[in-house]
mmCIF file of C-alpha atoms in Angstrom:
data_model
loop_
_atom_site.group_PDB
_atom_site.id
_atom_site.type_symbol
_atom_site.label_atom_id
_atom_site.label_comp_id
_atom_site.label_asym_id
_atom_site.label_seq_id
_atom_site.Cartn_x
_atom_site.Cartn_y
_atom_site.Cartn_z
ATOM 1 C CA MET A 16 110.608 167.103 107.227
ATOM 2 C CA ALA A 17 110.394 167.773 110.991
ATOM 3 C CA GLU A 18 107.237 169.616 112.068
ATOM 4 C CA GLY A 19 106.135 171.369 115.244
ATOM 5 C CA PRO A 20 102.762 171.114 116.995
ATOM 6 C CA ALA A 21 101.002 172.972 114.200
ATOM 7 C CA GLY A 22 102.191 170.391 111.739
ATOM 8 C CA VAL A 23 100.887 167.619 113.943
ATOM 9 C CA ARG A 24 97.448 169.257 114.019
ATOM 10 C CA ARG A 25 97.550 169.731 110.248
ATOM 11 C CA ARG A 26 98.182 166.018 109.715
ATOM 12 C CA GLY A 27 95.118 165.303 111.855
ATOM 13 C CA VAL A 28 92.996 167.537 109.634
ATOM 14 C CA LEU A 29 94.311 165.852 106.510
ATOM 15 C CA ARG A 30 93.170 162.509 107.802
ATOM 16 C CA ALA A 31 89.723 163.886 108.580
ATOM 17 C CA THR A 32 88.849 165.525 105.281
ATOM 18 C CA GLY A 33 89.586 164.395 101.772
ATOM 19 C CA LEU A 34 89.524 167.976 100.455
ATOM 20 C CA ALA A 35 92.550 168.844 102.527
ATOM 21 C CA LEU A 36 94.581 166.193 100.671
ATOM 22 C CA LEU A 37 95.022 168.780 97.951
ATOM 23 C CA ALA A 38 97.257 170.645 100.385
ATOM 24 C CA ALA A 39 99.486 167.650 101.058
ATOM 25 C CA PRO A 40 102.205 168.504 98.523
ATOM 26 C CA LEU A 41 102.525 171.945 100.104
ATOM 27 C CA GLY A 42 102.418 170.824 103.718
ATOM 28 C CA CYS A 43 104.772 167.789 103.417
ATOM 29 C CA ALA A 44 107.073 168.626 100.533
ATOM 30 C CA ALA A 45 110.640 167.481 101.166
ATOM 31 C CA ARG A 46 113.166 170.250 101.428
ATOM 32 C CA ALA A 47 115.880 169.911 98.799
ATOM 33 C CA PRO A 48 119.324 169.353 100.349
ATOM 34 C CA ALA A 49 121.700 172.268 100.304
ATOM 35 C CA ALA A 50 124.826 172.330 98.192
ATOM 36 C CA LEU A 51 127.471 170.181 99.834
ATOM 37 C CA ASP A 52 130.255 172.019 101.646
ATOM 38 C CA ALA A 53 132.944 170.749 104.017
ATOM 39 C CA ALA A 54 130.802 171.271 107.121
ATOM 40 C CA GLY A 55 127.848 169.469 105.573
ATOM 41 C CA ALA A 56 130.087 166.649 104.381
ATOM 42 C CA GLN A 57 131.510 166.242 107.886
ATOM 43 C CA ARG A 58 128.017 166.056 109.387
ATOM 44 C CA LEU A 59 127.078 163.410 106.823
ATOM 45 C CA LEU A 60 130.154 161.303 107.618
ATOM 46 C CA ASP A 61 129.624 161.722 111.351
ATOM 47 C CA ARG A 62 126.136 160.279 110.874
ATOM 48 C CA ARG A 63 127.553 157.479 108.737
ATOM 49 C CA ALA A 64 130.121 156.643 111.422
ATOM 50 C CA ARG A 65 127.389 156.396 114.063
ATOM 51 C CA GLU A 66 125.412 154.063 111.820
ATOM 52 C CA LEU A 67 128.441 151.844 111.206
ATOM 53 C CA LEU A 68 129.042 151.595 114.961
ATOM 54 C CA ASP A 69 125.408 150.688 115.604
ATOM 55 C CA PRO A 70 125.117 147.020 116.665
ATOM 56 C CA ALA A 71 122.269 146.680 114.133
ATOM 57 C CA ARG A 72 124.443 147.887 111.258
ATOM 58 C CA GLY A 73 124.262 144.545 109.472
ATOM 59 C CA ALA A 74 120.492 144.797 109.170
ATOM 60 C CA ARG A 75 120.651 147.556 106.553
ATOM 61 C CA PRO A 76 120.531 145.752 103.198
ATOM 62 C CA ALA A 77 120.559 149.086 101.363
ATOM 63 C CA ASP A 78 124.132 149.678 102.558
ATOM 64 C CA PRO A 79 126.307 146.723 101.499
ATOM 65 C CA PHE A 80 129.402 148.286 103.066
ATOM 66 C CA SER A 81 127.645 148.312 106.433
ATOM 67 C CA ALA A 82 126.752 144.646 105.996
ATOM 68 C CA ARG A 83 130.419 143.805 105.408
ATOM 69 C CA LEU A 84 131.230 145.136 108.871
ATOM 70 C CA ALA A 85 128.269 143.507 110.592
ATOM 71 C CA ARG A 86 130.302 141.072 112.703
ATOM 72 C CA VAL A 87 133.437 143.168 113.249
ATOM 73 C CA PRO A 88 133.754 144.297 116.901
ATOM 74 C CA LEU A 89 134.482 147.975 116.307
ATOM 75 C CA ARG A 90 135.432 150.201 119.210
ATOM 76 C CA SER A 91 135.598 153.363 117.122
ATOM 77 C CA TRP A 92 135.104 154.541 113.526
ATOM 78 C CA THR A 93 135.696 158.226 112.744
ATOM 79 C CA TYR A 94 136.039 160.207 109.512
ATOM 80 C CA ARG A 95 137.793 163.535 108.982
ATOM 81 C CA VAL A 96 136.862 165.211 105.689
ATOM 82 C CA THR A 97 139.888 166.422 103.720
ATOM 83 C CA SER A 98 138.264 167.517 100.437
ATOM 84 C CA VAL A 99 134.863 167.887 98.762
ATOM 85 C CA SER A 100 134.195 168.059 95.030
ATOM 86 C CA THR A 101 130.819 168.223 93.269
ATOM 87 C CA ASP A 102 130.185 167.444 89.614
ATOM 88 C CA ALA A 103 128.818 169.977 87.103
ATOM 89 C CA THR A 104 125.216 168.870 87.649
ATOM 90 C CA GLY A 105 125.404 169.374 91.411
ATOM 91 C CA GLU A 106 123.830 165.934 91.839
ATOM 92 C CA ARG A 107 126.937 163.905 92.649
ATOM 93 C CA ALA A 108 129.937 164.549 94.854
ATOM 94 C CA THR A 109 133.217 162.906 95.845
ATOM 95 C CA LEU A 110 134.682 163.139 99.339
ATOM 96 C CA ARG A 111 138.188 162.413 100.501
ATOM 97 C CA ALA A 112 138.502 161.636 104.189
ATOM 98 C CA ASP A 113 140.913 160.179 106.710
ATOM 99 C CA LEU A 114 139.388 157.259 108.578
ATOM 100 C CA ASP A 115 140.424 156.235 112.100
ATOM 101 C CA HIS A 116 139.158 152.918 113.383
ATOM 102 C CA ARG A 117 139.888 150.636 116.306
ATOM 103 C CA ILE A 118 139.068 146.971 116.881
ATOM 104 C CA ALA A 119 137.548 146.461 120.318
ATOM 105 C CA GLY A 120 139.777 144.645 122.783
ATOM 106 C CA HIS A 121 142.896 144.989 120.642
ATOM 107 C CA ASP A 122 143.723 148.463 119.328
ATOM 108 C CA PRO A 123 144.949 150.914 121.990
ATOM 109 C CA ALA A 124 145.273 153.540 119.232
ATOM 110 C CA PRO A 125 143.464 153.934 115.911
ATOM 111 C CA VAL A 126 144.463 152.644 112.500
ATOM 112 C CA THR A 127 144.410 155.554 110.040
ATOM 113 C CA SER A 128 143.663 155.189 106.333
ATOM 114 C CA ALA A 129 142.651 157.487 103.469
ATOM 115 C CA ARG A 130 139.212 156.912 101.958
ATOM 116 C CA THR A 131 137.199 158.053 98.951
ATOM 117 C CA LEU A 132 133.399 158.226 99.184
ATOM 118 C CA ALA A 133 130.935 158.747 96.332
ATOM 119 C CA LEU A 134 127.733 160.659 97.123
ATOM 120 C CA ARG A 135 124.420 161.189 95.346
ATOM 121 C CA ARG A 136 121.930 163.963 96.017
ATOM 122 C CA GLY A 137 118.525 162.660 97.058
ATOM 123 C CA PRO A 138 115.202 164.425 97.464
ATOM 124 C CA ASP A 139 115.888 165.336 101.096
ATOM 125 C CA ARG A 140 119.578 164.579 101.792
ATOM 126 C CA TRP A 141 122.866 163.442 100.350
ATOM 127 C CA HIS A 142 123.563 159.691 100.380
ATOM 128 C CA VAL A 143 126.801 157.707 100.298
ATOM 129 C CA THR A 144 126.665 155.321 97.339
ATOM 130 C CA ALA A 145 130.172 153.834 97.555
ATOM 131 C CA GLU A 146 133.248 153.829 99.775
ATOM 132 C CA ARG A 147 136.704 152.612 98.840
ATOM 133 C CA PRO A 148 140.376 153.219 99.678
ATOM 134 C CA ALA A 149 141.768 156.489 98.336
ATOM 135 C CA PRO A 150 144.227 156.090 95.444
ATOM 136 C CA GLY A 151 147.469 154.655 96.782
ATOM 137 C CA ALA A 152 145.984 153.804 100.198
ATOM 138 C CA ARG A 153 145.884 150.308 101.613
ATOM 139 C CA PRO A 154 142.448 148.679 101.789
ATOM 140 C CA GLY A 155 140.832 147.240 104.862
ATOM 141 C CA LEU A 156 139.792 143.605 104.939
ATOM 142 C CA TRP A 157 136.166 144.780 104.514
ATOM 143 C CA ASP A 158 137.024 146.357 101.172
ATOM 144 C CA HIS A 159 137.330 142.802 99.800
ATOM 145 C CA GLY A 160 133.880 141.677 100.930
ATOM 146 C CA PRO A 161 131.943 140.654 104.067
ATOM 147 C CA VAL A 162 134.114 139.863 107.097
ATOM 148 C CA ASP A 163 133.718 136.723 109.174
ATOM 149 C CA VAL A 164 134.758 136.862 112.834
ATOM 150 C CA VAL A 165 135.892 134.117 115.203
ATOM 151 C CA HIS A 166 136.674 134.791 118.864
ATOM 152 C CA GLY A 167 139.264 132.634 120.607
ATOM 153 C CA THR A 168 140.237 132.829 124.257
ATOM 154 C CA ARG A 169 143.083 135.277 123.589
ATOM 155 C CA THR A 170 142.679 135.683 119.846
ATOM 156 C CA LEU A 171 140.404 137.475 117.412
ATOM 157 C CA VAL A 172 140.394 136.170 113.839
ATOM 158 C CA LEU A 173 138.984 138.330 111.031
ATOM 159 C CA GLY A 174 138.616 136.569 107.696
ATOM 160 C CA THR A 175 137.006 137.197 104.339
ATOM 161 C CA ALA A 176 133.655 135.400 104.603
ATOM 162 C CA ARG A 177 133.562 132.299 102.371
ATOM 163 C CA GLY A 178 130.986 129.976 103.905
ATOM 164 C CA GLU A 179 130.763 127.567 106.808
ATOM 165 C CA GLU A 180 133.655 125.351 105.739
ATOM 166 C CA HIS A 181 135.988 128.331 105.713
ATOM 167 C CA ARG A 182 134.616 129.486 109.060
ATOM 168 C CA THR A 183 135.595 126.114 110.482
ATOM 169 C CA GLU A 184 139.149 126.729 109.249
ATOM 170 C CA LEU A 185 139.148 130.111 110.984
ATOM 171 C CA THR A 186 137.968 128.455 114.208
ATOM 172 C CA ARG A 187 140.855 125.966 114.073
ATOM 173 C CA LEU A 188 143.264 128.815 113.393
ATOM 174 C CA ALA A 189 141.972 130.696 116.447
ATOM 175 C CA ALA A 190 142.592 127.644 118.617
ATOM 176 C CA LEU A 191 146.174 127.328 117.332
ATOM 177 C CA ALA A 192 146.746 131.031 117.893
ATOM 178 C CA ASP A 193 145.508 130.706 121.496
ATOM 179 C CA ARG A 194 148.007 127.898 121.977
ATOM 180 C CA ALA A 195 150.729 130.064 120.461
ATOM 181 C CA VAL A 196 150.087 132.759 123.077
ATOM 182 C CA GLU A 197 150.721 130.215 125.822
ATOM 183 C CA GLU A 198 153.857 128.859 124.164
ATOM 184 C CA VAL A 199 155.390 132.297 123.715
ATOM 185 C CA GLY A 200 154.780 132.944 127.403
ATOM 186 C CA THR A 201 157.163 130.107 128.270
ATOM 187 C CA ALA A 202 159.948 131.633 126.170
ATOM 188 C CA TRP A 203 159.733 135.423 126.452
ATOM 189 C CA ASP A 204 160.046 136.596 130.058
ATOM 190 C CA GLU A 205 158.612 140.107 129.754
ATOM 191 C CA ASP A 206 155.036 141.233 130.040
ATOM 192 C CA TRP A 207 153.012 141.749 126.857
ATOM 193 C CA THR A 208 149.339 141.922 125.921
ATOM 194 C CA ARG A 209 149.011 138.155 125.382
ATOM 195 C CA ARG A 210 146.365 138.881 122.770
ATOM 196 C CA LEU A 211 146.523 138.281 119.020
ATOM 197 C CA LEU A 212 144.646 139.847 116.122
ATOM 198 C CA VAL A 213 144.812 137.577 113.075
ATOM 199 C CA VAL A 214 143.652 138.673 109.616
ATOM 200 C CA VAL A 215 142.919 136.103 106.894
ATOM 201 C CA PRO A 216 142.242 137.647 103.466
ATOM 202 C CA GLY A 217 140.749 135.578 100.674
ATOM 203 C CA SER A 218 143.832 135.300 98.449
ATOM 204 C CA PRO A 219 147.569 136.085 98.257
ATOM 205 C CA GLU A 220 146.683 139.097 96.117
ATOM 206 C CA ALA A 221 144.342 140.410 98.806
ATOM 207 C CA MET A 222 147.041 139.784 101.418
ATOM 208 C CA ALA A 223 149.569 141.778 99.412
ATOM 209 C CA ALA A 224 147.058 144.616 98.990
ATOM 210 C CA LEU A 225 146.525 144.788 102.759
ATOM 211 C CA LEU A 226 150.305 145.013 103.200
ATOM 212 C CA GLY A 227 150.802 147.469 100.362
ATOM 213 C CA GLU A 228 153.296 145.226 98.597
ATOM 214 C CA PRO A 229 153.457 143.248 95.314
ATOM 215 C CA ALA A 230 151.850 139.823 95.564
ATOM 216 C CA ALA A 231 154.886 138.049 94.078
ATOM 217 C CA GLY A 232 156.917 138.659 97.216
ATOM 218 C CA TYR A 233 154.460 136.776 99.440
ATOM 219 C CA ARG A 234 153.697 133.680 97.372
ATOM 220 C CA GLY A 235 155.528 131.247 99.646
ATOM 221 C CA ILE A 236 155.101 133.207 102.884
ATOM 222 C CA ALA A 237 152.471 131.699 105.185
ATOM 223 C CA ALA A 238 152.084 134.742 107.456
ATOM 224 C CA VAL A 239 153.636 138.076 108.362
ATOM 225 C CA THR A 240 153.211 140.396 111.317
ATOM 226 C CA THR A 241 152.669 144.112 110.864
ATOM 227 C CA GLY A 242 153.101 146.693 113.588
ATOM 228 C CA ARG A 243 155.303 149.385 114.957
ATOM 229 C CA ARG A 244 157.126 150.034 118.156
ATOM 230 C CA GLY A 245 155.558 152.358 120.700
ATOM 231 C CA PRO A 246 151.955 153.498 121.154
ATOM 232 C CA GLY A 247 149.825 152.553 118.200
ATOM 233 C CA PRO A 248 147.310 150.035 116.901
ATOM 234 C CA ALA A 249 147.756 146.373 117.702
ATOM 235 C CA ASP A 250 150.020 144.220 115.567
ATOM 236 C CA ARG A 251 148.200 142.271 112.862
ATOM 237 C CA ILE A 252 149.221 138.739 111.947
ATOM 238 C CA VAL A 253 148.245 138.565 108.279
ATOM 239 C CA VAL A 254 147.868 135.024 106.922
ATOM 240 C CA ASN A 255 148.417 133.964 103.318
ATOM 241 C CA PRO A 256 145.483 131.535 102.939
ATOM 242 C CA GLU A 257 147.064 129.467 100.165
ATOM 243 C CA ALA A 258 150.499 129.035 101.720
ATOM 244 C CA TYR A 259 149.032 128.390 105.176
ATOM 245 C CA ARG A 260 146.652 125.745 103.833
ATOM 246 C CA GLU A 261 149.573 123.817 102.330
ATOM 247 C CA LEU A 262 151.367 123.487 105.685
ATOM 248 C CA SER A 263 151.231 120.422 107.883
ATOM 249 C CA ALA A 264 149.711 120.671 111.351
ATOM 250 C CA PHE A 265 153.264 120.986 112.696
ATOM 251 C CA GLY A 266 154.072 123.757 110.237
ATOM 252 C CA ARG A 267 150.954 125.716 111.123
ATOM 253 C CA ARG A 268 151.825 125.654 114.814
ATOM 254 C CA ILE A 269 155.359 126.817 114.056
ATOM 255 C CA VAL A 270 154.148 129.694 111.879
ATOM 256 C CA LEU A 271 151.592 131.001 114.357
ATOM 257 C CA THR A 272 153.952 130.734 117.335
ATOM 258 C CA HIS A 273 156.681 132.473 115.320
ATOM 259 C CA GLU A 274 154.369 135.377 114.499
ATOM 260 C CA ALA A 275 153.020 135.544 118.055
ATOM 261 C CA THR A 276 156.619 135.896 119.238
ATOM 262 C CA HIS A 277 157.039 138.974 117.056
ATOM 263 C CA VAL A 278 153.978 140.468 118.747
ATOM 264 C CA ALA A 279 155.398 139.677 122.200
ATOM 265 C CA THR A 280 158.870 141.099 121.493
ATOM 266 C CA ARG A 281 157.717 144.202 119.574
ATOM 267 C CA ALA A 282 158.513 146.578 122.444
ATOM 268 C CA ARG A 283 162.117 145.307 122.495
ATOM 269 C CA THR A 284 162.686 145.207 118.742
ATOM 270 C CA SER A 285 164.299 148.232 117.129
ATOM 271 C CA ALA A 286 166.376 149.239 114.134
ATOM 272 C CA ARG A 287 169.397 147.979 116.077
ATOM 273 C CA THR A 288 168.027 144.433 116.217
ATOM 274 C CA PRO A 289 169.516 142.391 113.367
ATOM 275 C CA MET A 290 167.073 140.149 111.579
ATOM 276 C CA TRP A 291 169.070 137.041 112.445
ATOM 277 C CA LEU A 292 168.232 137.787 116.084
ATOM 278 C CA SER A 293 164.580 138.842 115.675
ATOM 279 C CA GLU A 294 163.672 136.103 113.178
ATOM 280 C CA GLY A 295 165.907 133.522 114.813
ATOM 281 C CA TYR A 296 164.412 134.193 118.228
ATOM 282 C CA ALA A 297 160.871 133.858 116.845
ATOM 283 C CA ASP A 298 161.749 130.498 115.272
ATOM 284 C CA TRP A 299 163.528 129.343 118.426
ATOM 285 C CA ALA A 300 160.440 130.145 120.520
ATOM 286 C CA ALA A 301 158.262 128.259 118.031
ATOM 287 C CA HIS A 302 160.459 125.162 117.739
ATOM 288 C CA ARG A 303 161.238 124.798 121.449
ATOM 289 C CA ALA A 304 157.556 124.106 122.078
ATOM 290 C CA GLU A 305 157.712 121.132 119.682
ATOM 291 C CA PRO A 306 160.385 118.809 121.115
ATOM 292 C CA ALA A 307 158.786 115.798 119.419
ATOM 293 C CA GLY A 308 158.798 117.428 115.982
ATOM 294 C CA PRO A 309 160.794 116.285 112.949
ATOM 295 C CA ALA A 310 164.531 115.701 113.157
ATOM 296 C CA LEU A 311 166.811 118.717 112.917
ATOM 297 C CA ARG A 312 167.794 118.037 109.297
ATOM 298 C CA GLN A 313 164.104 117.995 108.375
ATOM 299 C CA ARG A 314 163.480 121.247 110.210
ATOM 300 C CA ALA A 315 166.404 122.965 108.461
ATOM 301 C CA PRO A 316 166.440 121.258 105.047
ATOM 302 C CA ALA A 317 167.894 124.132 102.985
ATOM 303 C CA LEU A 318 170.813 124.623 105.354
ATOM 304 C CA ALA A 319 171.345 120.871 105.622
ATOM 305 C CA ARG A 320 171.640 120.656 101.831
ATOM 306 C CA ALA A 321 174.198 123.466 101.816
ATOM 307 C CA VAL A 322 176.265 121.798 104.520
ATOM 308 C CA ARG A 323 176.211 118.412 102.761
ATOM 309 C CA ASP A 324 177.259 120.116 99.505
ATOM 310 C CA GLY A 325 180.225 121.769 101.182
ATOM 311 C CA ARG A 326 178.579 125.213 101.172
ATOM 312 C CA ALA A 327 178.183 125.810 104.900
ATOM 313 C CA PRO A 328 177.827 129.549 105.520
ATOM 314 C CA GLU A 329 180.851 131.472 106.712
ATOM 315 C CA ARG A 330 178.841 134.241 108.416
ATOM 316 C CA LEU A 331 175.569 134.826 110.212
ATOM 317 C CA PRO A 332 172.659 135.800 107.925
ATOM 318 C CA THR A 333 172.525 139.490 107.022
ATOM 319 C CA ASP A 334 169.349 141.547 106.863
ATOM 320 C CA ALA A 335 169.547 141.403 103.060
ATOM 321 C CA ASP A 336 169.310 137.601 103.201
ATOM 322 C CA PHE A 337 165.773 137.898 104.597
ATOM 323 C CA GLY A 338 164.282 139.806 101.657
ATOM 324 C CA PHE A 339 161.001 138.207 100.559
ATOM 325 C CA GLY A 340 161.988 138.720 96.934
ATOM 326 C CA ASN A 341 165.085 136.567 97.343
ATOM 327 C CA ASP A 342 165.663 133.136 95.922
ATOM 328 C CA PRO A 343 163.620 130.751 98.127
ATOM 329 C CA GLU A 344 166.684 128.695 99.035
ATOM 330 C CA ARG A 345 168.600 131.766 100.194
ATOM 331 C CA LEU A 346 165.615 132.917 102.234
ATOM 332 C CA ALA A 347 165.175 129.478 103.801
ATOM 333 C CA ARG A 348 168.879 129.268 104.706
ATOM 334 C CA ALA A 349 168.645 132.684 106.357
ATOM 335 C CA TYR A 350 165.720 131.680 108.579
ATOM 336 C CA GLU A 351 167.192 128.295 109.444
ATOM 337 C CA GLY A 352 170.619 129.742 110.197
ATOM 338 C CA ALA A 353 169.113 132.448 112.403
ATOM 339 C CA TRP A 354 167.061 129.882 114.320
ATOM 340 C CA LEU A 355 170.111 127.709 114.954
ATOM 341 C CA ALA A 356 172.124 130.744 116.120
ATOM 342 C CA CYS A 357 169.505 131.528 118.772
ATOM 343 C CA ARG A 358 169.230 127.839 119.599
ATOM 344 C CA LEU A 359 172.969 127.805 120.231
ATOM 345 C CA VAL A 360 172.667 130.701 122.688
ATOM 346 C CA ALA A 361 169.776 129.060 124.551
ATOM 347 C CA ASP A 362 171.462 125.644 124.679
ATOM 348 C CA HIS A 363 174.938 126.862 125.679
ATOM 349 C CA TRP A 364 174.207 129.967 127.780
ATOM 350 C CA GLY A 365 170.557 129.400 128.715
ATOM 351 C CA ARG A 366 167.171 130.923 127.945
ATOM 352 C CA PRO A 367 167.560 133.881 130.366
ATOM 353 C CA ARG A 368 170.804 134.875 128.643
ATOM 354 C CA LEU A 369 169.168 134.704 125.203
ATOM 355 C CA ASN A 370 166.418 137.026 126.430
ATOM 356 C CA ALA A 371 169.028 139.298 127.982
ATOM 357 C CA LEU A 372 170.868 139.413 124.639
ATOM 358 C CA TYR A 373 167.670 140.456 122.844
ATOM 359 C CA ARG A 374 167.056 143.264 125.331
ATOM 360 C CA ALA A 375 170.676 144.394 125.395
ATOM 361 C CA VAL A 376 170.833 144.796 121.616
ATOM 362 C CA ASP A 377 167.723 146.970 121.732
ATOM 363 C CA ALA A 378 169.258 149.112 124.492
ATOM 364 C CA ALA A 379 172.661 149.385 122.810
ATOM 365 C CA ARG A 380 174.050 152.661 121.547
ATOM 366 C CA PRO A 381 172.796 153.362 118.009
ATOM 367 C CA GLY A 382 175.145 152.414 115.218
ATOM 368 C CA ALA A 383 176.308 149.549 113.076
ATOM 369 C CA GLY A 384 177.437 146.418 114.856
ATOM 370 C CA ALA A 385 175.292 146.844 117.989
ATOM 371 C CA ALA A 386 174.578 143.117 118.180
ATOM 372 C CA GLU A 387 178.235 142.175 117.725
ATOM 373 C CA ALA A 388 179.324 144.528 120.511
ATOM 374 C CA VAL A 389 176.658 143.203 122.870
ATOM 375 C CA LEU A 390 177.681 139.568 122.307
ATOM 376 C CA GLY A 391 180.824 140.213 124.313
ATOM 377 C CA GLU A 392 178.932 141.969 127.116
ATOM 378 C CA VAL A 393 176.208 139.347 127.484
ATOM 379 C CA LEU A 394 177.857 136.104 126.350
ATOM 380 C CA GLY A 395 181.529 136.858 126.906
ATOM 381 C CA VAL A 396 182.577 136.031 123.344
ATOM 382 C CA THR A 397 183.476 138.122 120.314
ATOM 383 C CA ALA A 398 181.325 138.120 117.197
ATOM 384 C CA ALA A 399 183.994 136.080 115.403
ATOM 385 C CA GLU A 400 184.109 133.491 118.213
ATOM 386 C CA PHE A 401 180.322 133.204 118.264
ATOM 387 C CA THR A 402 180.163 132.765 114.488
ATOM 388 C CA ALA A 403 182.836 130.048 114.645
ATOM 389 C CA ARG A 404 180.876 128.147 117.313
ATOM 390 C CA TRP A 405 177.684 128.481 115.282
ATOM 391 C CA ARG A 406 179.361 127.212 112.099
ATOM 392 C CA ALA A 407 180.962 124.272 113.907
ATOM 393 C CA ARG A 408 177.577 123.264 115.255
ATOM 394 C CA LEU A 409 176.031 123.439 111.782
ATOM 395 C CA LEU A 410 178.715 121.088 110.479
ATOM 396 C CA ARG A 411 178.190 118.725 113.409
ATOM 397 C CA ASP A 412 174.370 118.648 113.412
ATOM 398 C CA LEU A 413 173.565 118.969 109.699
ATOM 399 C CA GLY A 414 176.540 117.332 107.986
#
């Protein structure tokens, strides 16, 4: 309890005379905390936010949630109370709040999530005893345990902490991601942040939880990029630790460069951009940096099998072909076919024209068939003529 000058003098007297110790319970009794209302709850969460932003936050063993964030470079962390409920005893309470947070050096705008906090009434104040995602809300990486952090030159990697061996893996990943930034810069000719934020959860299930999707759809997916067009938080490249670990060194470079390309082209990717162009361009940017990689049939094995079996596709991949819940062969053929379509544009018309095609589709008038209409404007061919050239090249190169 805070005391003025009189209180200070009183403490001096208590030290000087043992008889005055009898007055100690009256002079220093803790004031019971008031019933919790919205204003009081907001003040409590404001204090909690300041503590979580404190550089010494990891040194508070009594708050395990704070320790989980100890290494995370937070720029901001702010709660907004949305509801307060207290149990019948008045000793425990539950808060609902919206949380805004930003990662320093990456998020130009906050990430917003709904949170639930459990509180207990103490002798002098209310205390947070637990924090978790609100029902139906996506968790943060820190909701799965302590977060390890590795800084690259242009990359920040956040991973579920699992010991020094795992930290070494995160360090290697950061180096590959830095290389990916450079490789994308040789393909995409527009300015972008040239910074990557990579998140590595501890399991495919944790990855799916971060994405708000069923785990089954991501079993064979090594990484995905989340984000939105326009002002907002930075894109996150979310890595599936099991699928990524199974890749060769070549495969890991392809995956990270592919995802970095999505980050670079985000500002030019819209609902008008067909997935064969967005995914194909990302694969083209990744593969062009690896001229000494495996032969073409090895890089496009699913499509090569289809061509050899007399099942060469008659059309470019549709958006439906890229569904993560699809048969793995269908999904693989979609990605490989999209890559080879963009490779055809770059080889026949040149890299600047491929980039111009990507931008022109984004700028096209809304409506179905934007990409097909733009093919004629940028490449001088109809959609049917382009598809025929693409199919002929598949038969030639993969047959």
